[in-house]
Amino acid sequence: MTAHHPPLSSEHIDLSDTEFWGWPLADRQAAFAMLRSLDRPPFYAEPEFIFEAGPGYYALVRHADVVEASRNPEVFCSGKGATSIPDLPVEFNEYFGSMINMDDPRHARLRRIVSRAFTPRMIQRFADDVARTAAGIVDHLLETGPCDFVEHVAARLPLTIICRLMGIPDDSYRMVMRNTNIILSGFDPDLISEDMNEAVGQILTAGGELADLVTALGNERAGRPGDDLVSALVNANIDGEQLTSAELASFFILLVVAGNETTRNALSHALVLLTDFPDQRELLLADLGGRMEGAVEEIVRYSSPVMFMRRTLTRDYHMNGHDYREGDKMALFYWSANQDETVFTDPARFDITRSPNPHVGFGAAGPHFCLGAHLARREITVMLRELLTRVPSIHADGPPDRLLSSFINGIKHLNCDFSR
Ligand code: HEM
C-alpha cells in the first residue's frame, strides 16, 4: 500500500474509488474530517458494478444527519433497491438482504421471529456457553504461543456462538466462515477475484452453499423443531404463511454474516487499540469489572466495524439546512459520525472512560438498530476479560493487515505476542 498524504481539498476525495479505501487509516480519517467540515453532504457518482451505475448518492458524514435519517424510516427507507450503494440485482435477492433491506410492517414481522433470541435475558442464558468457548480459545492460544490473533482468537468466538445459536453442526463451521468472508470481502484481492464477473460468481456460490446448508437443516427441523434459530425460522408463520425457501435462505445468511463478520473485527481492533494506547490498557487492567463496559462501547465507536448503510428517500425532504429529493440515495457513514468532533471531544483519542458515548457503531436509534448488539457486547466483554486476566501482556506485534472494503472496517491478519 502506498503512503499517502492527507488530501488538500474535498475534490481529491472520492468515496466511490476503491483506491481511497486502501489509503492509510489516518489519511482516510483526515479525509472524513474534511468532508464533515463541508457546507453540505458531498455527492458521489456510484462505483462501477455489474450493471449500469445508478444515479449516485449523498454521503451523510455528520452524526446529526445519521441520527435523523435513522429515526425517520418512513422517509429514509431500506426497502427500495437495497442498503448497499448499488441496488441489488434480482439474482442477489434470493440470498442477500432479507429484513435489513425491508421496511415495516414486513421488516418488523420478520424481526419479531428472531428478536426474542437476542434480548439481554436470552443472551444471559447463553452466557455460560460464551464463557466456556472464550476460555477454550485462551487455553488454545496459550498452547499455540504468538500467532495470528484474527485466526486464533477473534474469529473463533463469534463463529462458534452464531453457529450454535443457529443449530449448525460443528463440521460446517469452516464452510460458514469461508463463505461469510467471501460475501463481505469488499474488493480485497486476497479474498475475491478482481474480475467483476468472476467475483459475482464467487459471491453467488458462497450464498448458494449457505442456502443449501439451511435448506438441509430446515428440512430436518420442520417436523422436529429444536430450540435453535433455524427451527424458529422454518416453523415461523408470517401473515399466515411460512417463509419461502428463498426467504429462509436470505434470513439465515443475514444472521450468519452479521454474526460473524462484525464482532470478529471489533475484537481485532480491540487488541490494536489496547496496544496503541497503553495508558488505556493500564486503566482497564486496573479495574476490569468497573471499566469494561465503557471500554467495549469505545472499541465499537472507534473501530465502527460496519462503516455505512444506505437509505433511499421516499419523498422530498429538508434536513439540517439542506433539501433532498425523492429517490435520492443516502449513505449513512457510521464510521465518520463516530468521529464527529461536534459530538465527541478529541475523537481520535481512544478513551475508555468517555461518557456520554452516543456512538452509532450499531446504527442509530431506529427500527434497524443492530439486532445482535447485546450479543456482540457480551462476546467482546467475555473475550477481553478472559484474555486480560490470563494473558495480560498480550499485544499486537506489528500493524494490522486491513481488508480493502468500503463497508466493513476489517482486519484480515494481526500478529500477537505475549512473550514479554
Ligand atoms: C460489534 C459487532 C457489530 C456491529 C458493529 C454491528 C453493526 C450493525 C449496524 C451498523 C447495523 C445497521 C443498523 C441500521 O441500519 O440502523 C446492524 C444491523 C444488524 N445486525 Fe449488527 N453489528 C454487530 C454484531 C451483530 C451480531 C453479533 C449479530 C447477530 C446476528 C448482528 C445482527 C444484525 C442484524 C440481523 C441486523 C439487521 C437488523 C434489521 O435490519 O432490523 N449484528 N448491525
Tab-separated table of C-alpha atoms and ligand atoms in Angstrom:
chain	number	residue	atom	x	y	z
A	1	MET	CA	0.000	0.000	0.000
A	2	THR	CA	1.458	3.374	-0.954
A	3	ALA	CA	1.941	6.091	1.630
A	4	HIS	CA	-0.450	8.912	1.062
A	5	HIS	CA	-0.668	12.461	2.254
A	6	PRO	CA	-3.953	13.804	3.530
A	7	PRO	CA	-5.825	15.416	0.671
A	8	LEU	CA	-5.753	19.177	0.459
A	9	SER	CA	-9.329	19.526	-0.650
A	10	SER	CA	-12.508	17.527	-0.928
A	11	GLU	CA	-12.029	17.276	-4.716
A	12	HIS	CA	-9.298	14.741	-4.014
A	13	ILE	CA	-11.656	12.512	-2.068
A	14	ASP	CA	-13.809	10.006	-3.920
A	15	LEU	CA	-15.553	7.531	-1.648
A	16	SER	CA	-16.529	5.509	-4.726
A	17	ASP	CA	-12.913	4.940	-5.677
A	18	THR	CA	-11.539	1.612	-4.438
A	19	GLU	CA	-8.137	3.232	-4.079
A	20	PHE	CA	-9.471	5.581	-1.394
A	21	TRP	CA	-10.255	2.591	0.837
A	22	GLY	CA	-6.648	1.439	0.544
A	23	TRP	CA	-5.287	4.735	1.930
A	24	PRO	CA	-3.679	4.501	5.366
A	25	LEU	CA	-6.248	4.759	8.107
A	26	ALA	CA	-5.082	8.151	9.379
A	27	ASP	CA	-5.420	9.656	5.898
A	28	ARG	CA	-8.928	8.290	5.487
A	29	GLN	CA	-9.831	9.705	8.872
A	30	ALA	CA	-8.432	13.098	7.833
A	31	ALA	CA	-10.448	12.874	4.612
A	32	PHE	CA	-13.677	12.252	6.532
A	33	ALA	CA	-12.861	15.154	8.882
A	34	MET	CA	-12.626	17.362	5.816
A	35	LEU	CA	-15.934	16.041	4.461
A	36	ARG	CA	-17.621	16.794	7.802
A	37	SER	CA	-16.433	20.376	7.558
A	38	LEU	CA	-18.127	20.961	4.175
A	39	ASP	CA	-21.252	23.117	3.898
A	40	ARG	CA	-23.339	20.187	2.744
A	41	PRO	CA	-23.005	16.414	2.479
A	42	PRO	CA	-20.884	15.507	-0.548
A	43	PHE	CA	-22.441	13.724	-3.518
A	44	TYR	CA	-20.657	10.896	-5.346
A	45	ALA	CA	-21.148	9.038	-8.584
A	46	GLU	CA	-21.710	5.335	-7.988
A	47	PRO	CA	-18.889	2.850	-8.256
A	48	GLU	CA	-18.915	0.559	-11.229
A	49	PHE	CA	-20.897	-2.602	-10.552
A	50	ILE	CA	-22.057	-5.484	-12.714
A	51	PHE	CA	-24.979	-3.491	-14.040
A	52	GLU	CA	-25.337	0.084	-15.182
A	53	ALA	CA	-24.251	2.508	-12.456
A	54	GLY	CA	-27.110	4.112	-10.516
A	55	PRO	CA	-27.735	7.841	-10.016
A	56	GLY	CA	-25.140	8.446	-7.277
A	57	TYR	CA	-25.503	9.067	-3.557
A	58	TYR	CA	-25.047	11.598	-0.780
A	59	ALA	CA	-22.571	10.672	1.945
A	60	LEU	CA	-24.033	11.579	5.339
A	61	VAL	CA	-20.863	12.041	7.341
A	62	ARG	CA	-22.120	14.013	10.341
A	63	HIS	CA	-23.579	12.469	13.474
A	64	ALA	CA	-26.720	14.659	13.371
A	65	ASP	CA	-27.569	13.571	9.806
A	66	VAL	CA	-27.029	9.865	10.536
A	67	VAL	CA	-29.238	10.100	13.629
A	68	GLU	CA	-32.024	11.957	11.854
A	69	ALA	CA	-32.022	9.602	8.872
A	70	SER	CA	-32.119	6.512	11.106
A	71	ARG	CA	-35.046	7.679	13.169
A	72	ASN	CA	-37.212	8.569	10.157
A	73	PRO	CA	-37.542	5.234	8.362
A	74	GLU	CA	-40.751	6.265	6.599
A	75	VAL	CA	-38.694	8.910	4.747
A	76	PHE	CA	-35.289	7.166	4.726
A	77	CYS	CA	-36.394	3.693	3.717
A	78	SER	CA	-34.425	0.469	3.363
A	79	GLY	CA	-36.732	-1.403	1.017
A	80	LYS	CA	-36.036	0.469	-2.255
A	81	GLY	CA	-33.133	-1.207	-4.042
A	82	ALA	CA	-31.046	-2.233	-1.036
A	83	THR	CA	-28.936	-0.916	1.825
A	84	SER	CA	-25.790	-1.312	-0.302
A	85	ILE	CA	-24.977	1.623	-2.596
A	86	PRO	CA	-25.860	-0.179	-5.844
A	87	ASP	CA	-29.383	-1.590	-5.982
A	88	LEU	CA	-29.191	-5.352	-5.688
A	89	PRO	CA	-29.695	-7.171	-8.979
A	90	VAL	CA	-32.508	-9.753	-8.867
A	91	GLU	CA	-30.283	-12.828	-8.736
A	92	PHE	CA	-28.769	-11.496	-5.497
A	93	ASN	CA	-32.135	-11.077	-3.816
A	94	GLU	CA	-32.523	-14.791	-3.320
A	95	TYR	CA	-29.557	-14.899	-0.957
A	96	PHE	CA	-28.866	-11.434	0.351
A	97	GLY	CA	-30.647	-8.705	2.180
A	98	SER	CA	-33.625	-10.120	3.966
A	99	MET	CA	-35.069	-7.823	6.651
A	100	ILE	CA	-32.174	-5.383	6.534
A	101	ASN	CA	-33.448	-4.429	3.071
A	102	MET	CA	-37.121	-4.205	4.080
A	103	ASP	CA	-39.406	-1.662	5.693
A	104	ASP	CA	-42.101	-2.115	8.303
A	105	PRO	CA	-44.537	-3.779	8.613
A	106	ARG	CA	-42.859	-6.757	6.917
A	107	HIS	CA	-39.486	-5.928	8.436
A	108	ALA	CA	-40.997	-5.846	11.923
A	109	ARG	CA	-42.779	-9.175	11.422
A	110	LEU	CA	-39.593	-10.880	10.282
A	111	ARG	CA	-37.552	-9.301	13.041
A	112	ARG	CA	-40.035	-10.494	15.656
A	113	ILE	CA	-39.368	-14.146	14.766
A	114	VAL	CA	-35.789	-13.951	15.952
A	115	SER	CA	-35.702	-10.958	18.263
A	116	ARG	CA	-36.603	-12.989	21.340
A	117	ALA	CA	-33.349	-14.903	20.936
A	118	PHE	CA	-31.336	-11.680	21.135
A	119	THR	CA	-32.795	-9.989	24.226
A	120	PRO	CA	-30.456	-9.387	27.190
A	121	ARG	CA	-32.297	-12.155	29.096
A	122	MET	CA	-31.693	-14.718	26.356
A	123	ILE	CA	-28.105	-13.627	25.941
A	124	GLN	CA	-27.691	-14.102	29.688
A	125	ARG	CA	-28.952	-17.668	29.301
A	126	PHE	CA	-26.271	-18.164	26.709
A	127	ALA	CA	-23.603	-16.681	28.983
A	128	ASP	CA	-22.082	-19.997	30.085
A	129	ASP	CA	-21.583	-21.093	26.522
A	130	VAL	CA	-19.856	-17.808	25.629
A	131	ALA	CA	-17.646	-18.042	28.752
A	132	ARG	CA	-16.712	-21.683	28.089
A	133	THR	CA	-15.892	-21.012	24.453
A	134	ALA	CA	-13.770	-17.961	25.320
A	135	ALA	CA	-11.883	-19.959	27.982
A	136	GLY	CA	-11.201	-22.737	25.445
A	137	ILE	CA	-9.885	-20.179	22.944
A	138	VAL	CA	-7.426	-18.814	25.522
A	139	ASP	CA	-6.325	-22.366	26.500
A	140	HIS	CA	-5.552	-22.950	22.842
A	141	LEU	CA	-3.785	-19.569	22.499
A	142	LEU	CA	-1.511	-20.385	25.445
A	143	GLU	CA	-0.570	-23.687	23.810
A	144	THR	CA	-0.005	-22.083	20.402
A	145	GLY	CA	2.077	-19.082	21.503
A	146	PRO	CA	2.448	-15.907	19.433
A	147	CYS	CA	0.187	-16.243	16.394
A	148	ASP	CA	-2.336	-14.569	14.100
A	149	PHE	CA	-4.824	-13.104	16.589
A	150	VAL	CA	-7.601	-12.954	13.997
A	151	GLU	CA	-7.467	-16.632	13.146
A	152	HIS	CA	-6.739	-17.995	16.606
A	153	VAL	CA	-8.790	-15.676	18.785
A	154	ALA	CA	-11.022	-13.008	17.252
A	155	ALA	CA	-12.681	-15.179	14.595
A	156	ARG	CA	-13.427	-18.148	16.828
A	157	LEU	CA	-15.849	-16.847	19.406
A	158	PRO	CA	-18.395	-15.128	17.107
A	159	LEU	CA	-18.275	-18.064	14.657
A	160	THR	CA	-18.885	-20.667	17.348
A	161	ILE	CA	-21.649	-18.703	19.038
A	162	ILE	CA	-23.630	-17.773	15.928
A	163	CYS	CA	-23.352	-21.360	14.651
A	164	ARG	CA	-24.613	-22.729	17.991
A	165	LEU	CA	-27.490	-20.234	18.034
A	166	MET	CA	-28.496	-21.354	14.558
A	167	GLY	CA	-28.004	-25.041	15.359
A	168	ILE	CA	-25.323	-25.501	12.688
A	169	PRO	CA	-23.325	-28.734	13.159
A	170	ASP	CA	-19.635	-28.368	14.115
A	171	ASP	CA	-18.360	-29.829	10.864
A	172	SER	CA	-19.923	-26.950	8.881
A	173	TYR	CA	-18.273	-24.103	10.854
A	174	ARG	CA	-15.352	-23.735	8.462
A	175	MET	CA	-17.615	-23.646	5.434
A	176	VAL	CA	-19.737	-20.957	7.116
A	177	MET	CA	-16.656	-18.869	7.864
A	178	ARG	CA	-15.230	-19.235	4.349
A	179	ASN	CA	-18.485	-18.168	2.753
A	180	THR	CA	-19.282	-15.242	5.047
A	181	ASN	CA	-15.733	-13.988	4.399
A	182	ILE	CA	-16.360	-14.087	0.647
A	183	ILE	CA	-19.734	-12.363	0.950
A	184	LEU	CA	-18.226	-9.393	2.798
A	185	SER	CA	-14.857	-9.435	1.025
A	186	GLY	CA	-15.348	-5.911	-0.354
A	187	PHE	CA	-12.824	-5.574	-3.169
A	188	ASP	CA	-9.966	-7.307	-1.416
A	189	PRO	CA	-7.968	-9.341	-3.969
A	190	ASP	CA	-6.827	-11.773	-1.238
A	191	LEU	CA	-10.414	-12.923	-0.841
A	192	ILE	CA	-12.174	-12.312	-4.120
A	193	SER	CA	-11.400	-12.096	-7.833
A	194	GLU	CA	-10.606	-8.683	-9.301
A	195	ASP	CA	-12.655	-9.682	-12.343
A	196	MET	CA	-16.177	-8.377	-11.682
A	197	ASN	CA	-17.999	-11.302	-13.311
A	198	GLU	CA	-15.882	-13.869	-11.546
A	199	ALA	CA	-16.393	-12.041	-8.249
A	200	VAL	CA	-20.169	-12.109	-8.713
A	201	GLY	CA	-19.933	-15.858	-9.368
A	202	GLN	CA	-17.916	-16.368	-6.179
A	203	ILE	CA	-20.421	-14.375	-4.108
A	204	LEU	CA	-23.394	-16.236	-5.552
A	205	THR	CA	-21.669	-19.581	-4.966
A	206	ALA	CA	-20.996	-18.586	-1.334
A	207	GLY	CA	-24.670	-17.621	-0.930
A	208	GLY	CA	-25.723	-20.870	-2.623
A	209	GLU	CA	-23.649	-23.045	-0.273
A	210	LEU	CA	-25.115	-21.335	2.779
A	211	ALA	CA	-28.607	-21.640	1.286
A	212	ASP	CA	-28.074	-25.387	0.744
A	213	LEU	CA	-26.978	-25.729	4.361
A	214	VAL	CA	-30.073	-24.009	5.733
A	215	THR	CA	-32.367	-25.913	3.378
A	216	ALA	CA	-30.985	-29.202	4.681
A	217	LEU	CA	-31.214	-28.038	8.306
A	218	GLY	CA	-34.696	-26.676	7.707
A	219	ASN	CA	-35.972	-29.959	6.231
A	220	GLU	CA	-34.590	-31.796	9.205
A	221	ARG	CA	-36.239	-29.442	11.728
A	222	ALA	CA	-39.552	-28.661	10.045
A	223	GLY	CA	-41.246	-31.559	11.811
A	224	ARG	CA	-38.909	-31.833	14.787
A	225	PRO	CA	-38.099	-28.321	15.973
A	226	GLY	CA	-35.217	-27.789	18.410
A	227	ASP	CA	-34.580	-24.603	20.371
A	228	ASP	CA	-32.278	-23.171	17.698
A	229	LEU	CA	-32.959	-20.260	15.345
A	230	VAL	CA	-33.232	-22.350	12.177
A	231	SER	CA	-36.119	-24.214	13.836
A	232	ALA	CA	-37.708	-20.852	14.719
A	233	LEU	CA	-37.325	-19.613	11.147
A	234	VAL	CA	-38.552	-22.740	9.413
A	235	ASN	CA	-41.624	-23.040	11.626
A	236	ALA	CA	-42.419	-19.308	11.606
A	237	ASN	CA	-45.697	-18.017	10.334
A	238	ILE	CA	-45.701	-14.553	8.723
A	239	ASP	CA	-49.045	-13.117	7.600
A	240	GLY	CA	-50.444	-16.660	7.691
A	241	GLU	CA	-47.654	-18.034	5.509
A	242	GLN	CA	-44.429	-19.942	6.020
A	243	LEU	CA	-41.194	-18.336	4.828
A	244	THR	CA	-40.393	-19.423	1.276
A	245	SER	CA	-37.094	-21.254	0.806
A	246	ALA	CA	-35.547	-18.075	-0.650
A	247	GLU	CA	-36.739	-16.018	2.340
A	248	LEU	CA	-35.420	-18.638	4.725
A	249	ALA	CA	-32.054	-18.645	2.948
A	250	SER	CA	-31.612	-14.865	2.930
A	251	PHE	CA	-32.690	-14.532	6.562
A	252	PHE	CA	-30.213	-17.233	7.584
A	253	ILE	CA	-27.420	-15.678	5.518
A	254	LEU	CA	-28.044	-12.229	7.026
A	255	LEU	CA	-27.767	-13.668	10.535
A	256	VAL	CA	-24.623	-15.724	9.990
A	257	VAL	CA	-22.861	-12.965	8.038
A	258	ALA	CA	-23.802	-10.240	10.539
A	259	GLY	CA	-22.998	-12.501	13.482
A	260	ASN	CA	-19.591	-13.403	12.145
A	261	GLU	CA	-18.084	-10.550	10.215
A	262	THR	CA	-18.578	-7.750	12.738
A	263	THR	CA	-17.661	-8.902	16.240
A	264	ARG	CA	-14.515	-10.562	14.914
A	265	ASN	CA	-13.296	-7.190	13.663
A	266	ALA	CA	-14.294	-5.404	16.855
A	267	LEU	CA	-12.136	-7.884	18.815
A	268	SER	CA	-9.174	-7.487	16.467
A	269	HIS	CA	-9.448	-3.688	16.666
A	270	ALA	CA	-9.609	-4.003	20.435
A	271	LEU	CA	-6.139	-5.563	20.516
A	272	VAL	CA	-4.756	-2.863	18.201
A	273	LEU	CA	-6.273	-0.110	20.351
A	274	LEU	CA	-5.089	-1.567	23.648
A	275	THR	CA	-1.605	-1.780	22.123
A	276	ASP	CA	-1.615	1.720	20.622
A	277	PHE	CA	-2.999	3.345	23.774
A	278	PRO	CA	-1.055	1.723	26.657
A	279	ASP	CA	-2.422	4.193	29.215
A	280	GLN	CA	-5.944	2.968	28.423
A	281	ARG	CA	-4.830	-0.652	28.748
A	282	GLU	CA	-3.398	0.137	32.196
A	283	LEU	CA	-6.614	1.849	33.178
A	284	LEU	CA	-8.655	-1.143	32.072
A	285	LEU	CA	-6.351	-3.685	33.737
A	286	ALA	CA	-6.584	-1.726	36.978
A	287	ASP	CA	-10.362	-2.225	37.128
A	288	LEU	CA	-11.604	-4.779	34.614
A	289	GLY	CA	-15.003	-5.085	36.264
A	290	GLY	CA	-15.649	-1.369	36.538
A	291	ARG	CA	-14.251	-0.175	33.212
A	292	MET	CA	-15.074	-2.970	30.774
A	293	GLU	CA	-18.484	-1.653	29.772
A	294	GLY	CA	-17.066	1.739	28.800
A	295	ALA	CA	-14.157	0.070	27.025
A	296	VAL	CA	-16.461	-2.059	24.872
A	297	GLU	CA	-18.534	0.963	23.792
A	298	GLU	CA	-15.381	2.905	22.981
A	299	ILE	CA	-13.985	-0.007	20.951
A	300	VAL	CA	-17.162	-0.100	18.885
A	301	ARG	CA	-17.165	3.714	18.462
A	302	TYR	CA	-13.529	3.864	17.493
A	303	SER	CA	-13.496	0.892	15.148
A	304	SER	CA	-17.023	1.107	13.655
A	305	PRO	CA	-16.799	-2.392	12.135
A	306	VAL	CA	-19.787	-1.612	9.863
A	307	MET	CA	-18.865	1.608	8.109
A	308	PHE	CA	-22.168	2.531	6.455
A	309	MET	CA	-25.696	1.545	5.465
A	310	ARG	CA	-27.714	3.127	2.694
A	311	ARG	CA	-31.232	4.518	2.768
A	312	THR	CA	-33.432	5.864	-0.072
A	313	LEU	CA	-35.719	8.897	0.207
A	314	THR	CA	-39.415	8.157	-0.176
A	315	ARG	CA	-40.218	11.878	-0.651
A	316	ASP	CA	-38.586	15.292	-0.921
A	317	TYR	CA	-37.097	16.176	2.465
A	318	HIS	CA	-35.363	19.049	4.224
A	319	MET	CA	-32.690	18.026	6.723
A	320	ASN	CA	-30.238	20.114	8.751
A	321	GLY	CA	-30.434	23.016	6.314
A	322	HIS	CA	-30.420	21.097	3.013
A	323	ASP	CA	-33.017	19.901	0.528
A	324	TYR	CA	-33.060	16.409	-0.890
A	325	ARG	CA	-35.300	14.800	-3.495
A	326	GLU	CA	-37.468	11.711	-3.536
A	327	GLY	CA	-35.355	8.784	-4.757
A	328	ASP	CA	-32.042	10.230	-3.506
A	329	LYS	CA	-29.698	7.602	-2.145
A	330	MET	CA	-28.111	8.413	1.211
A	331	ALA	CA	-25.131	6.527	2.653
A	332	LEU	CA	-25.091	6.815	6.452
A	333	PHE	CA	-21.395	6.767	7.377
A	334	TYR	CA	-21.371	5.476	10.959
A	335	TRP	CA	-17.586	5.452	10.894
A	336	SER	CA	-17.487	9.199	10.250
A	337	ALA	CA	-20.379	10.048	12.603
A	338	ASN	CA	-18.419	8.285	15.346
A	339	GLN	CA	-15.537	10.700	14.793
A	340	ASP	CA	-17.719	13.817	14.659
A	341	GLU	CA	-15.846	16.467	16.628
A	342	THR	CA	-19.072	18.340	17.428
A	343	VAL	CA	-20.254	15.306	19.437
A	344	PHE	CA	-17.065	13.580	20.659
A	345	THR	CA	-14.325	15.593	22.355
A	346	ASP	CA	-10.944	14.689	20.884
A	347	PRO	CA	-12.466	11.918	18.751
A	348	ALA	CA	-9.113	10.458	17.641
A	349	ARG	CA	-8.359	9.603	21.248
A	350	PHE	CA	-9.312	6.116	22.433
A	351	ASP	CA	-10.814	6.875	25.831
A	352	ILE	CA	-12.452	4.012	27.703
A	353	THR	CA	-13.901	6.452	30.243
A	354	ARG	CA	-15.688	8.528	27.582
A	355	SER	CA	-19.077	9.497	28.957
A	356	PRO	CA	-21.525	10.003	27.478
A	357	ASN	CA	-20.606	7.986	24.402
A	358	PRO	CA	-23.522	8.326	21.961
A	359	HIS	CA	-21.782	6.347	19.221
A	360	VAL	CA	-23.678	4.904	16.276
A	361	GLY	CA	-21.474	1.853	15.741
A	362	PHE	CA	-24.534	-0.413	15.994
A	363	GLY	CA	-26.568	2.086	13.958
A	364	ALA	CA	-28.515	4.985	15.451
A	365	ALA	CA	-31.897	4.533	17.138
A	366	GLY	CA	-34.460	3.248	14.656
A	367	PRO	CA	-36.105	0.014	13.538
A	368	HIS	CA	-32.944	-1.458	12.019
A	369	PHE	CA	-30.729	-0.863	15.078
A	370	CYS	CA	-28.371	-3.853	15.292
A	371	LEU	CA	-30.263	-6.940	16.376
A	372	GLY	CA	-27.076	-8.521	17.696
A	373	ALA	CA	-25.815	-5.578	19.790
A	374	HIS	CA	-26.371	-7.312	23.159
A	375	LEU	CA	-24.746	-10.485	21.891
A	376	ALA	CA	-21.786	-8.598	20.404
A	377	ARG	CA	-21.243	-6.631	23.631
A	378	ARG	CA	-21.343	-9.855	25.618
A	379	GLU	CA	-18.867	-11.605	23.307
A	380	ILE	CA	-16.412	-8.695	23.338
A	381	THR	CA	-16.679	-8.329	27.130
A	382	VAL	CA	-16.152	-12.004	27.886
A	383	MET	CA	-13.306	-12.468	25.393
A	384	LEU	CA	-11.408	-9.391	26.619
A	385	ARG	CA	-11.931	-10.287	30.268
A	386	GLU	CA	-10.613	-13.789	29.653
A	387	LEU	CA	-7.608	-12.518	27.675
A	388	LEU	CA	-6.659	-9.688	30.001
A	389	THR	CA	-6.978	-11.891	33.067
A	390	ARG	CA	-4.998	-14.838	31.765
A	391	VAL	CA	-2.683	-13.221	29.172
A	392	PRO	CA	-2.442	-9.601	30.375
A	393	SER	CA	0.700	-8.859	28.367
A	394	ILE	CA	-0.900	-9.749	25.024
A	395	HIS	CA	-0.340	-7.054	22.409
A	396	ALA	CA	-0.368	-6.565	18.667
A	397	ASP	CA	3.028	-7.318	17.180
A	398	GLY	CA	3.143	-5.136	14.089
A	399	PRO	CA	0.463	-3.316	12.138
A	400	PRO	CA	-2.835	-4.974	11.191
A	401	ASP	CA	-3.327	-6.296	7.667
A	402	ARG	CA	-6.500	-4.441	6.732
A	403	LEU	CA	-9.362	-5.577	4.497
A	404	LEU	CA	-9.863	-3.498	1.351
A	405	SER	CA	-13.537	-2.599	1.717
A	406	SER	CA	-15.758	0.455	1.963
A	407	PHE	CA	-18.334	-1.434	4.020
A	408	ILE	CA	-16.514	-3.445	6.676
A	409	ASN	CA	-13.659	-1.960	8.686
A	410	GLY	CA	-11.951	-5.320	8.678
A	411	ILE	CA	-8.644	-6.777	9.823
A	412	LYS	CA	-7.522	-9.892	7.945
A	413	HIS	CA	-4.430	-10.715	9.993
A	414	LEU	CA	-2.858	-9.368	13.150
A	415	ASN	CA	0.232	-10.863	14.762
A	416	CYS	CA	0.045	-11.023	18.509
A	417	ASP	CA	2.699	-11.689	21.116
A	418	PHE	CA	2.625	-12.241	24.862
A	419	SER	CA	6.124	-13.488	25.484
A	420	ARG	CA	7.226	-10.242	27.147
B	1	HEM	C1	-19.524	-5.287	17.004
B	1	HEM	C2	-20.370	-6.014	16.337
B	1	HEM	C3	-21.471	-5.469	15.484
B	1	HEM	C4	-21.597	-4.252	14.877
B	1	HEM	C5	-20.623	-3.084	14.901
B	1	HEM	C6	-22.861	-4.256	14.165
B	1	HEM	C7	-23.357	-3.178	13.439
B	1	HEM	C8	-24.598	-3.129	12.831
B	1	HEM	C9	-25.117	-1.999	12.108
B	1	HEM	C10	-24.390	-0.674	11.895
B	1	HEM	C11	-26.353	-2.331	11.654
B	1	HEM	C12	-27.299	-1.455	10.821
B	1	HEM	C13	-28.152	-0.599	11.714
B	1	HEM	C14	-29.108	0.277	10.947
B	1	HEM	O1	-29.256	0.125	9.720
B	1	HEM	O2	-29.733	1.136	11.584
B	1	HEM	C15	-26.609	-3.694	12.078
B	1	HEM	C16	-27.755	-4.405	11.786
B	1	HEM	C17	-27.903	-5.739	12.077
B	1	HEM	N1	-27.066	-6.535	12.849
B	1	HEM	FE1	-25.334	-5.966	13.714
B	1	HEM	N2	-23.477	-5.470	14.335
B	1	HEM	C18	-22.667	-6.240	15.145
B	1	HEM	C19	-22.908	-7.530	15.586
B	1	HEM	C20	-24.003	-8.280	15.224
B	1	HEM	C21	-24.236	-9.639	15.646
B	1	HEM	C22	-23.344	-10.449	16.578
B	1	HEM	C23	-25.386	-10.040	15.067
B	1	HEM	C24	-26.006	-11.391	15.256
B	1	HEM	C25	-26.762	-11.998	14.486
B	1	HEM	C26	-25.910	-8.918	14.271
B	1	HEM	C27	-27.059	-8.906	13.522
B	1	HEM	C28	-27.583	-7.799	12.877
B	1	HEM	C29	-28.820	-7.850	12.105
B	1	HEM	C30	-29.705	-9.056	11.869
B	1	HEM	C31	-29.029	-6.539	11.606
B	1	HEM	C32	-30.208	-6.057	10.771
B	1	HEM	C33	-31.290	-5.552	11.691
B	1	HEM	C34	-32.528	-5.045	10.972
B	1	HEM	O3	-32.490	-4.730	9.781
B	1	HEM	O4	-33.569	-4.955	11.636
B	1	HEM	N3	-25.024	-7.867	14.402
B	1	HEM	N4	-25.527	-4.159	12.810
